[in-house]
CSV table of C-alpha atoms in Angstrom, one decimal:
chain,number,residue,atom,x,y,z
E,1,MET,CA,123.7,119.3,-124.0
E,2,GLY,CA,125.5,119.6,-120.4
E,3,ILE,CA,128.6,117.9,-119.5
E,4,PHE,CA,126.9,115.8,-117.4
E,5,LYS,CA,123.7,113.7,-117.8
E,6,LYS,CA,121.4,113.1,-116.3
E,7,ARG,CA,119.9,109.6,-116.4
E,8,ASN,CA,116.8,108.2,-115.9
E,9,THR,CA,117.2,105.1,-113.0
E,10,PRO,CA,113.9,103.5,-112.8
E,11,VAL,CA,113.7,103.4,-109.3
E,12,SER,CA,112.5,100.3,-107.7
E,13,ASN,CA,109.8,99.2,-106.2
E,14,SER,CA,112.0,96.6,-103.5
E,15,ALA,CA,111.6,98.6,-101.8
E,16,ASP,CA,108.1,99.5,-101.0
E,17,SER,CA,107.3,95.6,-101.2
E,18,THR,CA,109.8,94.7,-98.3
E,19,LEU,CA,108.1,97.2,-96.4
E,20,HIS,CA,104.5,96.2,-97.4
E,21,TRP,CA,105.1,92.5,-97.0
E,22,PHE,CA,106.8,93.6,-93.0
E,23,LEU,CA,103.1,95.5,-92.8
E,24,THR,CA,101.1,92.2,-93.0
E,25,SER,CA,99.8,89.9,-90.6
E,26,ASP,CA,102.2,87.0,-92.6
E,27,ALA,CA,105.4,89.0,-91.6
E,28,TYR,CA,104.1,89.2,-88.3
E,29,ASP,CA,103.1,85.7,-87.4
E,30,ARG,CA,105.7,84.2,-88.8
E,31,LEU,CA,107.8,86.8,-87.5
E,32,CYS,CA,106.3,87.2,-84.1
E,33,THR,CA,106.1,83.1,-83.0
E,34,GLY,CA,105.5,84.7,-78.9
E,35,ASP,CA,107.8,81.5,-77.8
E,36,TYR,CA,109.4,83.5,-74.7
E,37,VAL,CA,107.0,83.0,-72.4
E,38,ARG,CA,107.8,84.5,-68.8
E,39,LEU,CA,107.2,82.6,-65.4
E,40,THR,CA,105.2,84.7,-64.1
E,41,ASP,CA,102.5,84.9,-66.8
E,42,ASN,CA,101.7,81.9,-66.9
E,43,ALA,CA,98.7,80.6,-65.1
E,44,GLU,CA,99.5,77.0,-64.1
E,45,PHE,CA,102.7,78.3,-62.9
E,46,GLN,CA,101.4,81.2,-60.9
E,47,THR,CA,99.1,78.7,-59.1
E,48,GLY,CA,101.2,76.6,-58.1
E,49,LEU,CA,103.6,79.3,-57.2
E,50,ASN,CA,100.8,80.4,-54.9
E,51,VAL,CA,99.9,77.7,-53.4
E,52,ILE,CA,103.1,76.7,-52.3
E,53,ALA,CA,104.0,80.0,-50.6
E,54,ASP,CA,100.5,80.4,-48.9
E,55,LEU,CA,101.4,76.8,-47.2
E,56,VAL,CA,104.9,78.0,-46.6
E,57,SER,CA,103.5,81.0,-45.2
E,58,ASN,CA,100.3,79.5,-42.9
E,59,MET,CA,103.1,77.7,-40.7
E,60,SER,CA,104.2,79.0,-37.5
E,61,ILE,CA,107.8,80.4,-37.0
E,62,LYS,CA,109.1,78.4,-34.0
E,63,LEU,CA,112.4,79.1,-31.4
E,64,MET,CA,113.9,75.9,-30.4
E,65,ALA,CA,115.5,74.8,-27.5
E,66,ASN,CA,117.9,71.8,-27.3
E,67,THR,CA,118.1,70.2,-23.0
E,68,GLU,CA,118.9,67.1,-21.2
E,69,LYS,CA,115.2,65.7,-22.5
E,70,GLY,CA,114.4,66.7,-25.3
E,71,ASP,CA,113.9,69.8,-27.5
E,72,LYS,CA,111.1,72.0,-26.4
E,73,ARG,CA,109.3,74.9,-27.5
E,74,ILE,CA,111.1,79.1,-26.3
E,75,TYR,CA,108.3,81.4,-25.6
E,76,ASN,CA,110.3,85.2,-25.5
E,77,GLU,CA,110.9,88.5,-27.4
E,78,LEU,CA,112.5,86.6,-30.3
E,79,SER,CA,110.0,84.0,-30.3
E,80,ARG,CA,107.9,86.9,-31.6
E,81,LYS,CA,109.3,88.6,-33.5
E,82,LEU,CA,109.6,86.5,-35.6
E,83,ASP,CA,106.2,84.8,-35.5
E,84,ILE,CA,104.6,87.8,-35.5
E,85,GLU,CA,105.8,90.6,-36.6
E,86,PRO,CA,109.5,90.0,-38.5
E,87,ASN,CA,109.5,93.3,-40.7
E,88,ARG,CA,107.5,96.8,-38.9
E,89,TYR,CA,105.1,96.4,-42.0
E,90,MET,CA,104.3,93.1,-42.6
E,91,THR,CA,103.5,90.1,-40.6
E,92,ARG,CA,104.5,86.9,-40.4
E,93,LYS,CA,102.2,85.7,-43.4
E,94,LYS,CA,103.3,88.5,-45.3
E,95,LEU,CA,107.0,88.2,-45.8
E,96,ILE,CA,107.6,84.4,-45.7
E,97,LYS,CA,105.1,84.0,-49.1
E,98,PHE,CA,107.2,87.2,-50.6
E,99,ILE,CA,110.2,85.9,-49.8
E,100,THR,CA,109.1,82.1,-50.8
E,101,TYR,CA,106.9,83.1,-54.3
E,102,ASN,CA,110.2,85.2,-55.3
E,103,LEU,CA,112.5,82.6,-54.0
E,104,LEU,CA,110.6,80.2,-56.5
E,105,VAL,CA,110.9,82.8,-59.7
E,106,GLU,CA,114.0,83.8,-59.5
E,107,GLY,CA,116.1,81.0,-57.5
E,108,ASN,CA,117.7,83.0,-54.6
E,109,GLN,CA,116.1,85.8,-52.2
E,110,ILE,CA,118.2,88.7,-49.9
E,111,THR,CA,116.0,89.4,-47.1
E,112,LEU,CA,118.5,91.9,-45.0
E,113,PRO,CA,118.3,91.8,-41.0
E,114,GLU,CA,118.2,95.2,-38.5
E,115,HIS,CA,119.4,95.1,-35.6
E,116,ASP,CA,119.7,97.8,-33.0
E,117,ARG,CA,122.4,98.6,-31.4
E,118,GLU,CA,122.4,95.8,-28.3
E,119,GLY,CA,122.5,93.2,-31.5
E,120,ASN,CA,118.3,92.8,-31.2
E,121,LEU,CA,116.5,92.4,-33.7
E,122,LEU,CA,114.2,95.4,-35.3
E,123,SER,CA,112.6,93.7,-38.5
E,124,LEU,CA,113.6,91.5,-41.1
E,125,ASN,CA,113.1,93.7,-44.8
E,126,PRO,CA,113.2,91.6,-48.2
E,127,ILE,CA,114.9,92.9,-51.3
E,128,LYS,CA,113.0,93.0,-54.7
E,129,SER,CA,115.3,91.0,-56.9
E,130,GLU,CA,115.8,93.8,-59.7
E,131,ASN,CA,118.1,95.4,-56.6
E,132,VAL,CA,120.1,92.6,-56.2
E,133,SER,CA,123.7,91.4,-57.7
E,134,PHE,CA,126.3,89.2,-56.9
E,135,ASN,CA,130.1,88.7,-57.0
E,136,ASP,CA,130.3,85.1,-57.6
E,137,TYR,CA,134.8,84.5,-57.2
E,138,GLY,CA,134.7,80.8,-56.5
E,139,LEU,CA,135.4,80.2,-53.0
E,140,THR,CA,133.1,83.3,-52.1
E,141,TYR,CA,130.4,85.9,-53.3
E,142,ASP,CA,129.7,88.7,-51.5
E,143,ILE,CA,125.9,90.6,-53.2
E,144,LEU,CA,125.3,94.2,-54.1
E,145,LEU,CA,122.1,96.2,-52.7
E,146,ASN,CA,121.3,98.4,-54.7
E,147,GLY,CA,125.0,99.1,-55.4
E,148,VAL,CA,126.1,98.8,-51.5
E,149,LYS,CA,128.7,96.1,-51.2
E,150,PHE,CA,127.2,93.4,-48.5
E,151,GLU,CA,129.2,90.4,-47.4
E,152,CYS,CA,127.6,87.0,-47.2
E,153,ASP,CA,127.0,86.9,-43.9
E,154,GLU,CA,126.0,90.6,-43.5
E,155,VAL,CA,122.2,89.4,-45.4
E,156,LEU,CA,119.5,85.9,-45.3
E,157,HIS,CA,120.5,84.2,-49.0
E,158,PHE,CA,117.5,82.4,-49.4
E,159,THR,CA,118.4,79.8,-53.1
E,160,LEU,CA,116.6,77.6,-54.7
E,161,ASN,CA,118.0,74.5,-57.5
E,162,ALA,CA,121.2,76.4,-57.3
E,163,LYS,CA,123.6,76.8,-60.9
E,164,SER,CA,126.1,74.3,-61.6
E,165,ASP,CA,129.2,77.2,-62.2
E,166,SER,CA,127.8,78.2,-58.8
E,167,THR,CA,127.2,77.3,-55.9
E,168,PHE,CA,126.2,79.9,-53.7
E,169,ILE,CA,124.1,81.4,-56.7
E,170,GLY,CA,120.2,79.5,-57.8
E,171,ARG,CA,118.5,79.2,-60.5
E,172,GLY,CA,114.8,78.7,-59.5
E,173,TYR,CA,112.8,76.9,-62.4
E,174,GLN,CA,113.0,78.9,-65.3
E,175,VAL,CA,115.5,76.4,-67.6
E,176,GLU,CA,112.9,73.2,-67.1
E,177,LEU,CA,110.0,75.5,-67.6
E,178,LYS,CA,111.0,77.2,-70.5
E,179,ASP,CA,109.7,74.4,-73.4
E,180,ILE,CA,106.5,73.1,-71.0
E,181,LEU,CA,105.4,77.0,-70.5
E,182,SER,CA,105.1,78.0,-74.7
E,183,ASN,CA,103.3,75.2,-75.1
E,184,LEU,CA,100.4,76.0,-72.8
E,185,LYS,CA,101.1,79.4,-74.0
E,186,GLN,CA,100.0,78.7,-78.0
E,187,ALA,CA,97.8,76.0,-76.2
E,188,GLY,CA,95.3,78.7,-75.4
E,189,ALA,CA,96.4,81.2,-77.7
E,190,THR,CA,94.7,78.4,-80.0
E,191,LYS,CA,91.7,77.5,-77.8
E,192,LYS,CA,91.0,82.0,-78.2
E,193,ALA,CA,91.7,81.6,-81.8
E,194,PHE,CA,89.7,78.2,-82.6
E,195,MET,CA,87.0,80.3,-79.9
E,196,GLY,CA,86.3,82.8,-81.3
E,197,SER,CA,86.4,82.8,-84.8
E,198,LYS,CA,84.1,83.8,-87.7
E,199,TYR,CA,86.2,81.7,-89.9
E,200,MET,CA,83.4,78.1,-88.7
E,201,PRO,CA,80.1,78.9,-90.1
E,202,PRO,CA,77.9,75.8,-89.8
E,203,VAL,CA,75.5,75.9,-92.7
E,204,ILE,CA,77.0,76.9,-96.3
E,205,VAL,CA,75.0,78.3,-98.9
E,206,SER,CA,75.7,78.1,-102.6
E,207,VAL,CA,74.0,80.6,-104.5
E,208,ASP,CA,73.2,81.5,-108.0
E,209,SER,CA,74.4,84.1,-109.1
E,210,ASN,CA,77.0,86.7,-111.3
E,211,ASN,CA,80.5,88.2,-109.4
E,212,LYS,CA,79.2,91.5,-109.2
E,213,SER,CA,76.2,91.2,-106.4
E,214,LEU,CA,78.7,89.3,-104.4
E,215,ALA,CA,80.9,92.0,-104.9
E,216,THR,CA,79.2,93.8,-101.9
E,217,LYS,CA,77.6,93.2,-98.2
E,218,GLU,CA,74.6,95.2,-100.0
E,219,GLY,CA,74.5,92.4,-102.8
E,220,ARG,CA,74.9,89.6,-100.6
E,221,GLU,CA,71.9,90.5,-98.4
E,222,LYS,CA,70.0,91.5,-101.1
E,223,ILE,CA,70.0,88.2,-102.9
E,224,ILE,CA,69.4,86.7,-99.3
E,225,ASP,CA,66.3,88.0,-99.2
E,226,SER,CA,65.0,87.3,-102.5
E,227,TYR,CA,65.0,83.3,-101.3
E,228,ILE,CA,63.8,84.0,-97.6
E,229,ASP,CA,61.6,87.6,-97.5
E,230,THR,CA,58.4,86.1,-97.0
E,231,ASP,CA,55.0,86.8,-94.9
E,232,GLN,CA,54.9,85.5,-91.9
E,233,GLY,CA,53.8,82.1,-91.8
E,234,LYS,CA,54.9,81.5,-95.4
E,235,PRO,CA,56.5,79.3,-96.9
E,236,TRP,CA,59.8,80.0,-98.5
E,237,VAL,CA,59.7,79.8,-102.8
E,238,ILE,CA,63.7,78.4,-103.1
E,239,PRO,CA,64.5,77.2,-107.1
E,240,SER,CA,66.2,73.9,-106.7
E,241,THR,CA,68.7,74.8,-109.1
E,242,SER,CA,69.5,78.4,-107.7
E,243,MET,CA,70.5,77.6,-104.1
E,244,ASP,CA,72.8,74.6,-102.8
E,245,VAL,CA,72.3,74.2,-99.0
E,246,LYS,CA,75.3,72.2,-96.9
E,247,GLN,CA,75.6,71.7,-93.8
E,248,VAL,CA,79.1,72.0,-92.3
E,249,LYS,CA,80.7,70.5,-88.4
E,250,PRO,CA,83.6,72.3,-87.7
E,251,LEU,CA,86.7,70.7,-85.6
E,252,THR,CA,86.0,70.4,-82.4
E,253,LEU,CA,89.1,71.3,-79.3
E,254,ASN,CA,88.5,67.9,-79.0
E,255,ASP,CA,89.6,67.0,-82.9
E,256,LEU,CA,93.2,69.2,-82.2
E,257,ALA,CA,93.5,66.9,-78.7
E,258,ILE,CA,93.6,70.2,-77.8
E,259,ASN,CA,92.9,69.6,-74.1
E,260,GLU,CA,95.2,66.1,-73.6
E,261,THR,CA,97.7,68.1,-74.9
E,262,VAL,CA,96.8,71.0,-72.3
E,263,GLU,CA,96.2,68.1,-69.2
E,264,ILE,CA,99.9,66.3,-70.7
E,265,ASP,CA,101.9,70.3,-70.1
E,266,LYS,CA,100.0,70.8,-66.1
E,267,LYS,CA,101.1,67.3,-65.3
E,268,THR,CA,104.2,68.3,-66.5
E,269,VAL,CA,104.2,71.7,-64.6
E,270,ALA,CA,103.7,69.8,-61.7
E,271,ALA,CA,106.0,67.4,-61.3
E,272,VAL,CA,108.4,70.2,-61.8
E,273,LEU,CA,106.8,72.3,-58.6
E,274,ARG,CA,106.9,68.6,-57.1
E,275,ILE,CA,103.0,69.5,-56.7
E,276,PRO,CA,99.8,67.0,-57.0
E,277,ALA,CA,98.2,68.1,-60.1
E,278,PHE,CA,94.8,68.3,-58.6
E,279,LEU,CA,96.0,72.2,-57.4
E,280,LEU,CA,96.3,72.8,-60.6
E,281,GLY,CA,92.8,71.2,-61.8
E,282,VAL,CA,93.7,68.0,-62.9
E,283,GLY,CA,93.1,64.8,-61.7
E,284,GLU,CA,91.0,64.1,-58.6
E,285,TYR,CA,91.9,65.1,-54.8
E,286,ASN,CA,93.9,62.4,-53.2
E,287,GLU,CA,94.7,63.5,-49.0
E,288,ASP,CA,98.2,60.3,-49.2
E,289,GLU,CA,99.0,62.4,-51.5
E,290,TYR,CA,98.9,66.3,-50.0
E,291,ASN,CA,100.4,65.0,-46.8
E,292,ASN,CA,103.1,63.3,-50.0
E,293,PHE,CA,103.2,66.8,-51.3
E,294,ILE,CA,103.6,68.2,-47.6
E,295,ASN,CA,106.1,65.9,-46.4
E,296,THR,CA,109.0,66.7,-49.3
E,297,THR,CA,107.9,69.6,-51.8
E,298,ILE,CA,107.1,71.9,-48.6
E,299,LEU,CA,109.1,70.1,-46.1
E,300,SER,CA,112.0,71.1,-48.5
E,301,ILE,CA,111.7,74.5,-48.4
E,302,ALA,CA,111.2,75.1,-44.6
E,303,ARG,CA,114.5,73.1,-44.0
E,304,THR,CA,115.7,76.4,-46.0
E,305,LEU,CA,114.4,78.7,-44.1
E,306,GLU,CA,114.7,77.9,-41.2
E,307,GLN,CA,119.3,76.8,-41.3
E,308,GLU,CA,119.6,79.4,-42.9
E,309,MET,CA,117.7,82.2,-40.2
E,310,THR,CA,118.9,80.4,-37.4
E,311,LYS,CA,122.9,81.0,-38.8
E,312,LYS,CA,122.9,84.1,-39.6
E,313,LEU,CA,120.0,84.8,-36.8
E,314,ILE,CA,120.8,83.0,-33.7
E,315,TYR,CA,123.5,83.0,-32.1
E,316,SER,CA,123.0,79.7,-28.8
E,317,PRO,CA,124.3,77.5,-30.3
E,318,LYS,CA,121.8,75.3,-28.5
E,319,MET,CA,119.0,76.9,-30.0
E,320,TYR,CA,117.2,76.8,-33.7
E,321,ILE,CA,113.8,77.5,-35.1
E,322,GLN,CA,112.1,75.4,-37.0
E,323,PHE,CA,108.1,76.2,-38.9
E,324,ASN,CA,105.3,73.7,-37.9
E,325,VAL,CA,104.7,71.6,-41.2
E,326,ARG,CA,102.9,69.1,-38.9
E,327,SER,CA,99.8,71.8,-39.0
E,328,LEU,CA,99.7,71.6,-42.8
E,329,LEU,CA,99.2,68.0,-42.7
E,330,GLN,CA,95.6,66.9,-43.4
E,331,TYR,CA,93.3,64.7,-41.6
E,332,SER,CA,90.3,64.2,-40.3
E,333,ILE,CA,89.1,64.6,-36.8
E,334,GLN,CA,88.1,61.5,-36.2
E,335,THR,CA,91.5,60.2,-36.8
E,336,LEU,CA,93.2,62.5,-34.8
E,337,ALA,CA,90.8,62.0,-32.1
E,338,THR,CA,91.6,57.7,-32.4
E,339,VAL,CA,95.1,58.4,-32.9
E,340,GLY,CA,94.8,60.7,-29.8
E,341,LYS,CA,93.0,58.4,-27.3
E,342,ASP,CA,95.4,55.6,-27.8
E,343,LEU,CA,98.2,57.7,-26.8
E,344,ARG,CA,96.9,59.4,-24.0
E,345,ALA,CA,95.6,54.9,-22.7
E,346,ILE,CA,99.9,54.6,-23.1
E,347,GLY,CA,101.0,57.8,-21.1
E,348,VAL,CA,102.0,59.5,-24.4
E,349,ILE,CA,100.6,62.6,-24.4
E,350,ASP,CA,97.8,64.6,-21.6
E,351,GLY,CA,94.2,65.1,-22.1
E,352,ASN,CA,94.8,68.5,-22.9
E,353,GLU,CA,97.7,67.8,-26.0
E,354,VAL,CA,94.7,65.9,-27.6
E,355,ARG,CA,92.1,69.2,-26.9
E,356,ASP,CA,94.7,70.6,-28.8
E,357,TRP,CA,95.0,68.3,-32.2
E,358,ILE,CA,91.7,69.1,-32.8
E,359,GLY,CA,90.5,72.0,-31.8
E,360,MET,CA,89.5,72.6,-28.8
E,361,SER,CA,91.0,74.5,-24.9
E,362,PRO,CA,92.9,72.9,-22.9
E,363,ARG,CA,90.9,72.5,-19.5
E,364,GLU,CA,91.9,71.8,-15.7
E,365,GLY,CA,92.8,68.4,-14.5
E,366,LEU,CA,93.6,66.9,-18.1
E,367,ASP,CA,97.1,67.5,-18.0
E,368,GLU,CA,98.8,64.9,-16.2
E,369,LEU,CA,99.9,61.9,-17.9
E,370,VAL,CA,97.9,58.8,-17.8
E,371,MET,CA,97.6,54.7,-18.6
E,372,LEU,CA,95.4,51.1,-18.7
E,373,GLU,CA,91.7,51.6,-19.4
E,374,ASN,CA,90.7,53.4,-16.3
E,375,TYR,CA,94.2,56.6,-16.4
E,376,ILE,CA,94.8,56.3,-13.8
E,377,PRO,CA,97.1,58.6,-13.5
E,378,SER,CA,101.4,57.3,-14.2
E,379,ASP,CA,103.4,58.3,-10.8
E,380,LYS,CA,99.9,56.5,-9.6
E,381,LEU,CA,100.6,52.9,-11.2
E,382,GLY,CA,102.8,51.4,-8.1
E,383,ASP,CA,100.3,51.6,-5.8
E,384,GLN,CA,97.2,49.1,-8.2
E,385,LYS,CA,96.6,46.2,-6.2
E,386,LYS,CA,98.1,43.0,-8.5
E,387,LEU,CA,96.5,40.0,-8.1
E,388,GLY,CA,97.8,37.4,-5.9
E,389,ASP,CA,99.3,40.0,-3.7
E,390,GLU,CA,97.8,39.5,0.1
E,391,THR,CA,96.7,43.8,0.3
E,392,ASN,CA,94.1,42.5,-2.9
E,393,GLY,CA,91.4,42.0,-0.3
E,394,ASN,CA,90.3,38.7,-2.1
């Protein structure tokens, strides 16, 4: 016998049992809950973002100037650059949609202006969010683009929903929508599993047979064929004591209240994004609600873009950039024609402005301000004969 005797210690199977449990579907369902949902992976959120970004990008960008008689639109090379070709590779619509979408998702969007030696604007180059980082110093901050430091006044920094601990950096909608998007994902998974489940047979058949026959698929099919396999047109002969047929009515989505839950969550997403619920498929279209959405949500984002672009792209203190928000409002042609007619009758607008409202080209002779029912030019109103006037001829 050796000095050191090797002990025969029994090997525990606990490790194997634990590993086996981790490989089961029960462990996956418990540990991998899937609560985290990226904002861009949710269909409702994507729909809302695309609606907002598309509408903002549809607005033309105007260069305005302050004059003694009011603000007027300016047409020059800068106005064309901003509205037609702000980027050498993208149109205005593509650029603004990219900027708006990323602004809504990330809460921040950085665009790097490119100028020539004379200071003329050449291109607005949007930067992807993964290439951007911030250094917040409290009272000031700077921006790193691919590791290169830029001062805050060297780039266009659009923000949405500023962080509570920073006045310069935005946070978007990530916090508000976290739980809601998780609920929508779970509802979608439940609906998919419910509709595709094979464990909801409408008919259950109880037969008198031994366990050995029911243990295999072939055995079960043999038992079924023994009762229902008959010649065409001949009746089934089923012993009443050998088989019991029951019809089971499975649960529906209405029983699980899935539809109501999804509708509530969609309305909540719409409320957080400040868009009408009918844009997410809940409810019916309402013109007043849509126009209010344009005058609030869309206008607010437009002001964010306008002010940042004016501050860092325009040198003249009398000029500014403006998005044409009114072009997005929805009115019928009859309403526009009626309002235009009434305004023209009191000399506020001319005929060509009315034609422009309803999508028609200008016509010669309609660019004068006229008044009253006979549309007398405004500068000829003093030539009218008055009642009781000696020149009236009565």
